[in-house]
Amino acid sequence: DELTHVAMERASTAKEAVQLMGDLAEMYGFYGAGEFEGTSESLGVTDPINDAWIFHVLPDPTGKSAIWAAQRVPETGFAVLANMFVIREVDPNDKDNFLMSESVHKVAQEYGWWSPSDGLLDFTKVYSDGEYSHKYYSGRRMWGAYQMVGLDFPAEYTDLQSDPVYPVYATPAKKVSPQDMFRIHRSTYKGTPYDLAAPSLAGGPFGTPDRWKAGPAEVKVGGNWERAIGLYRTSDTYVTLYRTSDTYVTQSKVGASTGGVLWFGPASALGTVFTPFLVGLSDIPASFRSGHHSVFSRESAFWAACYAHNIANLKWSYAIKDVQARQDQLESASVEMVNRLEDEFSFHMDMSVVEKSYVDNVDKIVSSLWSLSDELMFKYASGFVNEVDNMSQMVGYPEWWLEKVGFKDGPPPPPTKPKCCHPSPNGEHDRHSDQQDMLTGKAAMRQFLRAGTY
C-alpha cells in the first residue's frame, strides 16, 4: 500500500510509477507477513494516456532488498491478476515493454533456478509458489474472466506455475465497458460446470454461491470450495475509467474533460452498487469515508451493501433477482449521469455543478441500498414470498432439494380422520352420519362456527 501511495503522489505515468516502486523496494526492502509467496504483490498500474503495466514484486533472499519485474499491456490488452504472478518470459533488452531489477536474473542464477543458456527467464515459473489454498484458486478466476470477454482457454491444467495455460494478457472479442467489468467482478461462474449457485446441497435450497471461510469442521473433514470471483468477504471492488483532464479537440468542439472516474463498490461485489467518483472531487461523502467490518454503522455505504447481501441470503435464488434489478437500475443511471456531465462540462466548465451531481448520486445510491434491505426482509421474511397484491405465498422448497434431504422419509400423515362434516358427492349432507358420530377436535369447531350458535 505504501509503495502505491508514494507512486501516485510522485509519478505522472504508469511507467514512472512502476520504476519508482521497484527502485524503492530495491533500496529499502519489500516486507510483508507470511512466507515467500505471502510477502509478494501483483499490481495493475495504468495512467490517463492509455499506458498500462503489470508489476510483480517480492523480497530478495537477504530480506533487505527486492526482486521485481513489470510488463507493459498494450491498449487492446485484457489481463487477469488473481492472487498469483502472471508475467512469463522477461526480456531485459526490450525496455519499451519490460522493466525489472538486476536481481531477477542474478538471484535465479545463484540459486540454480535459471541459466542464460535456458533462454528468456520465466518470471512466474522461477519466482511464484503457484496457487495457494488449493488448485484452481487463481486459475478458475482467470478462466472465468477471460471467458466473460469472449476468450476460450482451457479450464483444466496440471500446475499453473509451470504450465502457462493462460496468457499474460489477451485481446477481448469486443470492447469492454465498465458495466462488463461490474459483471465480471460479480461472477460466480453462472451457466458453467463450476456454477456455485447451481442446485447443490452446498448452496442450500435457494442456491447461495457463498461458501463461508473454513472453521474447525472444514479443517477436520478436509477439502476445498471453488473460489468465485464475486466473493462474500471482499472489502471493496473498483473499476477505474481513465480520462485525461486536459483540453481535448473533436471534429465538432473544443472542450475539457472532467477527468478519470473511479467506480467504487464497498463490500462484496455481489451486493454492492458500483458508485462513480471523479478523481478530482474536492471531498468524499461521509458514507464512503467510513466503514469497517468491526463497527456496524447505518451511515456507512459499506454496511449498506453488506446488509443487503446478507439479507438476500434468506432466499438467494429469489432475492438475487431483486438485488440485480436494483444494481442495474442505479448503475445504468450512473453511467448516463457520467456521460451527460462529461458532455455538459465541455461547455459550461463549472466543476461545482458536476460535483453536486456526483454527491447527490452517492446519497441516492446509499439510501436505495438501505431501502433494498428493508424491501427484501418484507418480501422474504419467514419463508414466504410477500408482494403487496399477493401476500404470504407459500413457495416452500425446491423439489430437487426435498428429494436430496429425505423429505419423503419424514413423519407420516396424522392417523386420526375427522368424523363428520364431509359433504356427499351429490352435494347433500349426510345427517345420519352426523347423528351417529360425535364431533371432536377441529371438526367440531368448524361445525360450531358454521352453525353460528355462538
CSV table of C-alpha atoms in Angstrom, one decimal:
chain,number,residue,atom,x,y,z
A,1,ASP,CA,0.0,0.0,0.0
A,2,GLU,CA,2.7,2.5,0.9
A,3,LEU,CA,4.5,2.0,-2.4
A,4,THR,CA,1.3,2.7,-4.3
A,5,HIS,CA,0.7,5.8,-2.2
A,6,VAL,CA,4.2,7.2,-3.0
A,7,ALA,CA,3.9,6.3,-6.7
A,8,MET,CA,0.5,8.1,-7.0
A,9,GLU,CA,2.0,11.2,-5.3
A,10,ARG,CA,5.2,11.4,-7.3
A,11,ALA,CA,4.7,9.7,-10.7
A,12,SER,CA,2.7,11.1,-13.7
A,13,THR,CA,2.8,8.0,-15.9
A,14,ALA,CA,2.3,4.3,-15.2
A,15,LYS,CA,5.9,3.5,-16.4
A,16,GLU,CA,7.3,6.1,-14.0
A,17,ALA,CA,5.2,4.6,-11.1
A,18,VAL,CA,6.4,1.1,-11.8
A,19,GLN,CA,10.1,2.2,-12.0
A,20,LEU,CA,9.7,4.3,-8.7
A,21,MET,CA,8.1,1.4,-6.8
A,22,GLY,CA,10.7,-1.0,-8.0
A,23,ASP,CA,13.6,1.3,-7.1
A,24,LEU,CA,12.2,2.0,-3.6
A,25,ALA,CA,11.6,-1.7,-3.0
A,26,GLU,CA,15.2,-2.5,-4.0
A,27,MET,CA,16.6,0.3,-1.9
A,28,TYR,CA,14.6,-0.2,1.3
A,29,GLY,CA,13.4,-3.7,1.0
A,30,PHE,CA,9.9,-5.2,0.5
A,31,TYR,CA,8.3,-6.6,3.6
A,32,GLY,CA,5.1,-8.4,4.5
A,33,ALA,CA,3.7,-11.0,6.8
A,34,GLY,CA,3.9,-14.7,5.7
A,35,GLU,CA,6.2,-16.9,3.8
A,36,PHE,CA,8.0,-16.3,0.4
A,37,GLU,CA,4.8,-16.1,-1.7
A,38,GLY,CA,2.8,-14.5,1.0
A,39,THR,CA,5.0,-11.4,1.1
A,40,SER,CA,4.8,-10.8,-2.7
A,41,GLU,CA,2.5,-8.5,-4.5
A,42,SER,CA,1.0,-8.1,-8.0
A,43,LEU,CA,-0.5,-4.9,-9.2
A,44,GLY,CA,-2.0,-3.3,-12.3
A,45,VAL,CA,-0.8,0.2,-13.0
A,46,THR,CA,-2.4,2.5,-15.6
A,47,ASP,CA,-2.5,6.2,-16.5
A,48,PRO,CA,-4.7,8.6,-18.5
A,49,ILE,CA,-2.6,8.3,-21.6
A,50,ASN,CA,-3.7,4.7,-22.0
A,51,ASP,CA,-0.4,3.1,-20.8
A,52,ALA,CA,-0.8,0.1,-18.6
A,53,TRP,CA,1.7,-2.2,-16.8
A,54,ILE,CA,1.6,-5.3,-14.6
A,55,PHE,CA,4.0,-5.1,-11.7
A,56,HIS,CA,5.3,-8.0,-9.6
A,57,VAL,CA,7.5,-7.6,-6.5
A,58,LEU,CA,8.8,-9.9,-3.8
A,59,PRO,CA,11.6,-9.8,-1.2
A,60,ASP,CA,15.0,-11.0,-2.2
A,61,PRO,CA,16.7,-13.8,-0.2
A,62,THR,CA,18.5,-11.3,2.1
A,63,GLY,CA,15.3,-9.7,3.2
A,64,LYS,CA,16.9,-6.3,2.7
A,65,SER,CA,16.1,-5.7,-1.0
A,66,ALA,CA,13.6,-6.8,-3.6
A,67,ILE,CA,13.1,-8.7,-6.8
A,68,TRP,CA,10.7,-7.1,-9.2
A,69,ALA,CA,9.6,-7.1,-12.8
A,70,ALA,CA,7.0,-5.3,-14.9
A,71,GLN,CA,5.4,-5.9,-18.3
A,72,ARG,CA,3.5,-3.4,-20.5
A,73,VAL,CA,0.0,-4.3,-21.5
A,74,PRO,CA,-1.0,-2.9,-25.0
A,75,GLU,CA,-4.1,-0.7,-25.4
A,76,THR,CA,-6.1,-3.6,-26.6
A,77,GLY,CA,-4.9,-5.9,-23.9
A,78,PHE,CA,-7.0,-7.6,-21.1
A,79,ALA,CA,-5.2,-9.1,-18.2
A,80,VAL,CA,-6.3,-11.0,-15.1
A,81,LEU,CA,-4.4,-10.9,-11.9
A,82,ALA,CA,-5.8,-13.4,-9.4
A,83,ASN,CA,-3.5,-13.7,-6.3
A,84,MET,CA,-0.7,-15.1,-8.4
A,85,PHE,CA,2.1,-13.8,-10.7
A,86,VAL,CA,1.3,-13.9,-14.4
A,87,ILE,CA,4.4,-12.4,-16.1
A,88,ARG,CA,6.3,-15.2,-18.0
A,89,GLU,CA,9.3,-14.6,-20.2
A,90,VAL,CA,11.0,-11.3,-19.5
A,91,ASP,CA,13.3,-9.6,-22.0
A,92,PRO,CA,15.8,-7.2,-20.3
A,93,ASN,CA,16.7,-5.8,-23.7
A,94,ASP,CA,13.1,-4.7,-24.6
A,95,LYS,CA,12.9,-1.5,-22.5
A,96,ASP,CA,9.6,-0.4,-24.1
A,97,ASN,CA,7.7,-3.4,-22.8
A,98,PHE,CA,9.7,-4.7,-19.8
A,99,LEU,CA,11.3,-3.2,-16.6
A,100,MET,CA,13.0,-5.3,-13.9
A,101,SER,CA,15.6,-5.4,-11.2
A,102,GLU,CA,19.0,-6.8,-11.9
A,103,SER,CA,18.3,-9.3,-9.1
A,104,VAL,CA,15.7,-11.1,-11.3
A,105,HIS,CA,18.5,-12.8,-13.2
A,106,LYS,CA,21.2,-12.6,-10.5
A,107,VAL,CA,19.3,-14.5,-7.8
A,108,ALA,CA,17.9,-17.0,-10.3
A,109,GLN,CA,21.4,-17.9,-11.4
A,110,GLU,CA,22.9,-18.0,-7.9
A,111,TYR,CA,20.2,-20.5,-6.8
A,112,GLY,CA,20.4,-22.6,-9.9
A,113,TRP,CA,16.8,-21.8,-11.0
A,114,TRP,CA,17.8,-20.4,-14.4
A,115,SER,CA,20.8,-20.2,-16.7
A,116,PRO,CA,21.4,-17.9,-19.7
A,117,SER,CA,21.5,-21.0,-21.8
A,118,ASP,CA,17.8,-21.6,-20.9
A,119,GLY,CA,16.8,-18.5,-23.0
A,120,LEU,CA,14.5,-15.9,-21.6
A,121,LEU,CA,13.7,-16.2,-17.9
A,122,ASP,CA,10.1,-17.2,-17.0
A,123,PHE,CA,9.4,-15.0,-14.0
A,124,THR,CA,6.3,-16.9,-12.8
A,125,LYS,CA,7.9,-20.3,-13.1
A,126,VAL,CA,11.0,-19.1,-11.2
A,127,TYR,CA,9.6,-16.9,-8.5
A,128,SER,CA,6.0,-17.9,-7.9
A,129,ASP,CA,5.0,-20.6,-5.5
A,130,GLY,CA,1.9,-21.1,-7.6
A,131,GLU,CA,-1.6,-21.2,-6.3
A,132,TYR,CA,-2.2,-21.1,-2.6
A,133,SER,CA,-5.0,-22.6,-0.6
A,134,HIS,CA,-5.8,-25.1,-3.4
A,135,LYS,CA,-5.6,-25.9,-7.1
A,136,TYR,CA,-7.8,-23.6,-9.2
A,137,TYR,CA,-7.8,-20.9,-6.6
A,138,SER,CA,-6.3,-18.5,-9.1
A,139,GLY,CA,-6.7,-20.3,-12.4
A,140,ARG,CA,-10.5,-20.7,-12.2
A,141,ARG,CA,-10.9,-16.9,-11.8
A,142,MET,CA,-8.6,-16.3,-14.8
A,143,TRP,CA,-10.5,-18.8,-16.9
A,144,GLY,CA,-13.8,-17.3,-15.8
A,145,ALA,CA,-12.9,-13.7,-16.5
A,146,TYR,CA,-11.4,-14.5,-19.9
A,147,GLN,CA,-14.5,-16.5,-20.8
A,148,MET,CA,-16.7,-13.5,-20.0
A,149,VAL,CA,-14.9,-11.3,-22.6
A,150,GLY,CA,-15.2,-14.0,-25.3
A,151,LEU,CA,-11.9,-15.7,-24.9
A,152,ASP,CA,-11.8,-19.5,-24.7
A,153,PHE,CA,-9.0,-21.1,-22.7
A,154,PRO,CA,-8.7,-24.5,-21.1
A,155,ALA,CA,-10.3,-24.9,-17.7
A,156,GLU,CA,-8.0,-27.7,-16.7
A,157,TYR,CA,-4.3,-27.8,-16.2
A,158,THR,CA,-1.7,-29.6,-14.2
A,159,ASP,CA,0.2,-26.9,-12.4
A,160,LEU,CA,-0.5,-23.2,-13.1
A,161,GLN,CA,3.0,-22.2,-12.0
A,162,SER,CA,4.9,-24.3,-14.5
A,163,ASP,CA,2.1,-24.7,-17.1
A,164,PRO,CA,1.4,-21.4,-18.8
A,165,VAL,CA,-2.2,-22.2,-19.7
A,166,TYR,CA,-3.3,-18.5,-19.6
A,167,PRO,CA,-1.5,-15.6,-21.3
A,168,VAL,CA,-0.1,-12.6,-19.6
A,169,TYR,CA,-2.9,-10.7,-21.5
A,170,ALA,CA,-5.1,-11.2,-24.5
A,171,THR,CA,-7.4,-9.1,-26.7
A,172,PRO,CA,-11.1,-9.4,-25.8
A,173,ALA,CA,-13.7,-10.4,-28.5
A,174,LYS,CA,-15.3,-7.0,-28.1
A,175,LYS,CA,-14.6,-3.7,-26.4
A,176,VAL,CA,-15.1,-4.0,-22.6
A,177,SER,CA,-17.3,-1.4,-20.8
A,178,PRO,CA,-17.4,-0.5,-17.1
A,179,GLN,CA,-20.7,-2.5,-16.8
A,180,ASP,CA,-18.9,-5.5,-18.3
A,181,MET,CA,-16.3,-5.2,-15.6
A,182,PHE,CA,-19.1,-5.0,-12.9
A,183,ARG,CA,-20.5,-8.3,-14.2
A,184,ILE,CA,-17.0,-9.9,-14.2
A,185,HIS,CA,-16.4,-8.9,-10.6
A,186,ARG,CA,-19.7,-10.4,-9.6
A,187,SER,CA,-19.1,-13.7,-11.4
A,188,THR,CA,-19.8,-17.0,-9.6
A,189,TYR,CA,-19.4,-18.9,-12.9
A,190,LYS,CA,-23.1,-19.0,-13.7
A,191,GLY,CA,-24.0,-21.3,-16.5
A,192,THR,CA,-20.7,-23.2,-16.4
A,193,PRO,CA,-19.7,-26.5,-14.9
A,194,TYR,CA,-18.4,-24.6,-11.9
A,195,ASP,CA,-21.6,-22.6,-11.2
A,196,LEU,CA,-21.6,-22.0,-7.4
A,197,ALA,CA,-25.3,-21.1,-7.5
A,198,ALA,CA,-26.4,-24.3,-9.4
A,199,PRO,CA,-28.6,-26.7,-7.5
A,200,SER,CA,-26.5,-28.5,-4.8
A,201,LEU,CA,-26.6,-29.2,-1.2
A,202,ALA,CA,-23.6,-27.0,-0.7
A,203,GLY,CA,-25.6,-24.0,-1.9
A,204,GLY,CA,-28.7,-24.9,0.2
A,205,PRO,CA,-32.2,-25.0,-1.1
A,206,PHE,CA,-32.0,-21.4,-2.5
A,207,GLY,CA,-28.6,-21.7,-4.3
A,208,THR,CA,-26.4,-19.2,-2.5
A,209,PRO,CA,-23.0,-19.0,-4.1
A,210,ASP,CA,-21.4,-18.1,-0.8
A,211,ARG,CA,-19.1,-20.6,0.8
A,212,TRP,CA,-18.0,-19.4,4.2
A,213,LYS,CA,-14.4,-19.4,5.3
A,214,ALA,CA,-13.2,-22.6,6.8
A,215,GLY,CA,-13.8,-23.3,10.5
A,216,PRO,CA,-12.8,-26.3,12.7
A,217,ALA,CA,-15.2,-28.7,10.9
A,218,GLU,CA,-13.7,-28.0,7.5
A,219,VAL,CA,-10.2,-28.4,8.9
A,220,LYS,CA,-11.2,-31.8,10.4
A,221,VAL,CA,-13.1,-33.1,7.3
A,222,GLY,CA,-10.6,-31.7,4.7
A,223,GLY,CA,-11.4,-30.4,1.3
A,224,ASN,CA,-12.0,-27.1,-0.5
A,225,TRP,CA,-14.7,-25.0,-2.2
A,226,GLU,CA,-14.4,-23.4,-5.6
A,227,ARG,CA,-13.1,-19.8,-5.4
A,228,ALA,CA,-15.6,-17.4,-7.0
A,229,ILE,CA,-14.6,-14.0,-8.5
A,230,GLY,CA,-17.6,-12.5,-6.7
A,231,LEU,CA,-16.7,-13.2,-3.1
A,232,TYR,CA,-18.8,-12.6,0.1
A,233,ARG,CA,-15.8,-11.4,2.1
A,234,THR,CA,-14.4,-8.8,-0.3
A,235,SER,CA,-13.8,-5.5,1.4
A,236,ASP,CA,-14.2,-3.4,-1.8
A,237,THR,CA,-14.0,-3.6,-5.6
A,238,TYR,CA,-13.3,-0.9,-8.0
A,239,VAL,CA,-13.2,-0.2,-11.7
A,240,THR,CA,-11.2,2.8,-13.0
A,241,LEU,CA,-12.0,4.7,-16.2
A,242,TYR,CA,-9.0,6.8,-17.2
A,243,ARG,CA,-9.5,10.1,-19.0
A,244,THR,CA,-7.2,13.0,-19.2
A,245,SER,CA,-8.5,16.2,-17.7
A,246,ASP,CA,-6.6,18.3,-20.3
A,247,THR,CA,-8.4,20.2,-23.1
A,248,TYR,CA,-9.4,18.0,-26.0
A,249,VAL,CA,-10.4,18.6,-29.6
A,250,THR,CA,-13.0,16.7,-31.6
A,251,GLN,CA,-14.5,17.4,-35.0
A,252,SER,CA,-17.3,19.4,-33.6
A,253,LYS,CA,-16.0,21.2,-30.5
A,254,VAL,CA,-13.1,22.1,-28.3
A,255,GLY,CA,-13.7,21.3,-24.6
A,256,ALA,CA,-12.4,19.9,-21.4
A,257,SER,CA,-12.9,16.6,-19.6
A,258,THR,CA,-14.0,16.1,-16.0
A,259,GLY,CA,-11.1,13.6,-15.7
A,260,GLY,CA,-10.9,10.0,-14.6
A,261,VAL,CA,-13.7,8.1,-13.0
A,262,LEU,CA,-13.4,5.6,-10.1
A,263,TRP,CA,-16.4,3.2,-9.9
A,264,PHE,CA,-16.2,2.1,-6.3
A,265,GLY,CA,-18.1,-0.8,-4.8
A,266,PRO,CA,-17.8,-1.2,-1.0
A,267,ALA,CA,-18.2,-4.7,0.5
A,268,SER,CA,-18.8,-7.7,-1.8
A,269,ALA,CA,-19.5,-7.0,-5.5
A,270,LEU,CA,-22.5,-9.4,-5.2
A,271,GLY,CA,-24.4,-7.0,-3.0
A,272,THR,CA,-22.9,-3.6,-3.8
A,273,VAL,CA,-23.7,-0.9,-6.3
A,274,PHE,CA,-20.7,0.4,-8.2
A,275,THR,CA,-20.7,4.2,-7.5
A,276,PRO,CA,-18.9,6.7,-9.6
A,277,PHE,CA,-16.5,9.3,-8.2
A,278,LEU,CA,-14.4,11.8,-10.1
A,279,VAL,CA,-10.7,11.6,-9.3
A,280,GLY,CA,-10.8,15.4,-9.0
A,281,LEU,CA,-13.6,15.7,-6.4
A,282,SER,CA,-12.8,18.2,-3.7
A,283,ASP,CA,-14.2,15.9,-1.0
A,284,ILE,CA,-15.7,12.4,-0.5
A,285,PRO,CA,-19.2,12.0,1.0
A,286,ALA,CA,-19.2,10.7,4.6
A,287,SER,CA,-20.9,7.4,3.7
A,288,PHE,CA,-17.8,6.4,1.7
A,289,ARG,CA,-15.2,7.8,4.1
A,290,SER,CA,-16.3,5.4,6.9
A,291,GLY,CA,-16.9,1.7,7.0
A,292,HIS,CA,-15.2,-1.1,8.9
A,293,HIS,CA,-16.2,-4.7,9.5
A,294,SER,CA,-15.7,-4.3,13.3
A,295,VAL,CA,-18.1,-1.4,13.7
A,296,PHE,CA,-21.6,-1.5,12.4
A,297,SER,CA,-23.0,1.8,11.1
A,298,ARG,CA,-26.1,2.8,9.2
A,299,GLU,CA,-24.1,5.9,8.0
A,300,SER,CA,-21.7,3.6,6.0
A,301,ALA,CA,-22.0,2.6,2.4
A,302,PHE,CA,-20.0,-0.5,3.2
A,303,TRP,CA,-22.6,-1.7,5.7
A,304,ALA,CA,-25.5,-0.7,3.4
A,305,ALA,CA,-24.1,-3.1,0.7
A,306,CYS,CA,-23.1,-5.8,3.3
A,307,TYR,CA,-26.5,-5.7,4.9
A,308,ALA,CA,-28.3,-6.2,1.5
A,309,HIS,CA,-26.1,-9.1,0.6
A,310,ASN,CA,-26.7,-10.9,3.9
A,311,ILE,CA,-30.5,-10.3,3.8
A,312,ALA,CA,-30.5,-11.7,0.3
A,313,ASN,CA,-29.2,-15.0,1.7
A,314,LEU,CA,-32.7,-15.5,3.3
A,315,LYS,CA,-33.8,-16.8,-0.1
A,316,TRP,CA,-30.9,-16.2,-2.5
A,317,SER,CA,-32.4,-17.6,-5.8
A,318,TYR,CA,-35.4,-15.3,-5.3
A,319,ALA,CA,-33.7,-12.3,-3.7
A,320,ILE,CA,-30.7,-12.0,-6.1
A,321,LYS,CA,-33.2,-11.0,-8.9
A,322,ASP,CA,-34.3,-8.1,-6.8
A,323,VAL,CA,-30.7,-7.2,-6.0
A,324,GLN,CA,-29.6,-7.3,-9.6
A,325,ALA,CA,-32.6,-5.3,-10.7
A,326,ARG,CA,-31.6,-2.5,-8.2
A,327,GLN,CA,-27.9,-2.7,-9.3
A,328,ASP,CA,-28.9,-2.4,-13.0
A,329,GLN,CA,-31.2,0.5,-12.3
A,330,LEU,CA,-28.7,2.5,-10.2
A,331,GLU,CA,-25.6,1.7,-12.2
A,332,SER,CA,-27.3,2.4,-15.6
A,333,ALA,CA,-28.5,5.8,-14.2
A,334,SER,CA,-24.9,6.5,-13.0
A,335,VAL,CA,-23.5,5.7,-16.4
A,336,GLU,CA,-25.9,8.0,-18.0
A,337,MET,CA,-25.1,10.7,-15.5
A,338,VAL,CA,-21.3,10.4,-16.0
A,339,ASN,CA,-21.6,10.6,-19.8
A,340,ARG,CA,-24.1,13.5,-19.6
A,341,LEU,CA,-21.9,15.6,-17.2
A,342,GLU,CA,-18.9,14.9,-19.3
A,343,ASP,CA,-20.6,16.4,-22.4
A,344,GLU,CA,-22.1,19.3,-20.5
A,345,PHE,CA,-18.8,20.2,-18.7
A,346,SER,CA,-17.1,20.8,-22.0
A,347,PHE,CA,-19.4,23.8,-22.5
A,348,HIS,CA,-20.1,25.3,-19.0
A,349,MET,CA,-16.7,24.4,-17.4
A,350,ASP,CA,-18.3,24.6,-13.9
A,351,MET,CA,-16.9,21.9,-11.7
A,352,SER,CA,-19.3,22.8,-8.8
A,353,VAL,CA,-22.3,21.7,-10.9
A,354,VAL,CA,-20.5,18.4,-11.6
A,355,GLU,CA,-19.6,17.8,-8.0
A,356,LYS,CA,-23.1,18.4,-6.7
A,357,SER,CA,-24.5,15.9,-9.2
A,358,TYR,CA,-21.9,13.2,-8.2
A,359,VAL,CA,-22.6,13.8,-4.4
A,360,ASP,CA,-26.3,13.7,-4.9
A,361,ASN,CA,-25.9,10.5,-6.8
A,362,VAL,CA,-23.9,8.9,-3.9
A,363,ASP,CA,-26.6,9.8,-1.4
A,364,LYS,CA,-29.3,8.3,-3.7
A,365,ILE,CA,-27.4,5.0,-4.0
A,366,VAL,CA,-26.7,4.6,-0.3
A,367,SER,CA,-30.3,5.4,0.6
A,368,SER,CA,-31.6,3.0,-2.0
A,369,LEU,CA,-29.3,0.2,-0.7
A,370,TRP,CA,-30.7,0.6,2.8
A,371,SER,CA,-34.2,0.6,1.4
A,372,LEU,CA,-33.4,-2.6,-0.6
A,373,SER,CA,-32.6,-4.4,2.6
A,374,ASP,CA,-35.9,-3.5,4.2
A,375,GLU,CA,-37.7,-4.5,1.0
A,376,LEU,CA,-36.0,-7.9,0.9
A,377,MET,CA,-36.9,-8.5,4.6
A,378,PHE,CA,-40.5,-7.7,3.9
A,379,LYS,CA,-40.7,-9.8,0.8
A,380,TYR,CA,-38.9,-13.0,2.0
A,381,ALA,CA,-39.5,-13.0,5.8
A,382,SER,CA,-40.2,-16.3,7.5
A,383,GLY,CA,-40.0,-18.4,4.3
A,384,PHE,CA,-42.9,-16.7,2.5
A,385,VAL,CA,-42.9,-14.5,-0.6
A,386,ASN,CA,-44.8,-11.3,0.2
A,387,GLU,CA,-45.9,-9.0,-2.5
A,388,VAL,CA,-48.3,-6.1,-2.0
A,389,ASP,CA,-51.1,-7.7,-4.1
A,390,ASN,CA,-50.2,-11.3,-3.2
A,391,MET,CA,-49.1,-11.8,0.4
A,392,SER,CA,-47.9,-14.9,2.2
A,393,GLN,CA,-47.1,-17.0,-0.9
A,394,MET,CA,-46.1,-20.5,0.4
A,395,VAL,CA,-43.4,-21.4,-2.1
A,396,GLY,CA,-41.7,-24.0,0.1
A,397,TYR,CA,-38.5,-25.6,-1.0
A,398,PRO,CA,-37.3,-26.8,-4.5
A,399,GLU,CA,-38.3,-30.4,-5.4
A,400,TRP,CA,-34.7,-31.5,-6.0
A,401,TRP,CA,-33.7,-30.3,-2.6
A,402,LEU,CA,-36.6,-32.1,-0.8
A,403,GLU,CA,-35.5,-35.3,-2.6
A,404,LYS,CA,-31.9,-34.9,-1.5
A,405,VAL,CA,-32.6,-34.3,2.1
A,406,GLY,CA,-35.1,-37.1,2.5
A,407,PHE,CA,-38.3,-35.1,2.9
A,408,LYS,CA,-40.4,-38.2,2.0
A,409,ASP,CA,-38.9,-40.1,4.9
A,410,GLY,CA,-40.3,-37.6,7.4
A,411,PRO,CA,-43.3,-38.1,9.8
A,412,PRO,CA,-46.3,-39.7,8.1
A,413,PRO,CA,-49.8,-38.1,7.8
A,414,PRO,CA,-51.8,-38.0,11.0
A,415,PRO,CA,-53.6,-41.3,11.8
A,416,THR,CA,-56.9,-39.6,13.0
A,417,LYS,CA,-59.5,-38.7,10.5
A,418,PRO,CA,-62.2,-36.1,11.1
A,419,LYS,CA,-65.6,-37.8,11.9
A,420,CYS,CA,-68.0,-35.5,10.2
A,421,CYS,CA,-68.8,-32.5,8.1
A,422,HIS,CA,-67.8,-34.2,4.8
A,423,PRO,CA,-70.4,-33.5,2.0
A,424,SER,CA,-71.6,-36.4,0.0
A,425,PRO,CA,-70.6,-36.5,-3.7
A,426,ASN,CA,-74.1,-35.3,-4.8
A,427,GLY,CA,-73.8,-32.2,-2.5
A,428,GLU,CA,-76.3,-33.5,0.1
A,429,HIS,CA,-75.3,-33.5,3.7
A,430,ASP,CA,-75.3,-37.0,5.4
A,431,ARG,CA,-77.4,-36.1,8.6
A,432,HIS,CA,-77.5,-39.8,9.7
A,433,SER,CA,-73.7,-39.8,9.9
A,434,ASP,CA,-73.8,-36.6,12.0
A,435,GLN,CA,-76.2,-38.2,14.4
A,436,GLN,CA,-74.2,-41.3,14.8
A,437,ASP,CA,-70.7,-39.8,15.0
A,438,MET,CA,-69.6,-37.5,17.8
A,439,LEU,CA,-67.8,-34.3,16.7
A,440,THR,CA,-64.3,-33.9,18.0
A,441,GLY,CA,-61.4,-31.5,17.7
A,442,LYS,CA,-61.2,-29.1,14.8
A,443,ALA,CA,-64.1,-30.8,13.1
A,444,ALA,CA,-66.4,-29.9,16.0
A,445,MET,CA,-65.1,-26.3,16.0
A,446,ARG,CA,-65.7,-25.9,12.2
A,447,GLN,CA,-69.3,-27.2,12.7
A,448,PHE,CA,-69.8,-24.9,15.6
A,449,LEU,CA,-68.7,-21.8,13.6
A,450,ARG,CA,-70.8,-22.8,10.6
A,451,ALA,CA,-73.9,-23.2,12.7
A,452,GLY,CA,-73.5,-19.7,14.0
A,453,THR,CA,-74.7,-20.8,17.5
A,454,TYR,CA,-72.2,-18.6,19.3
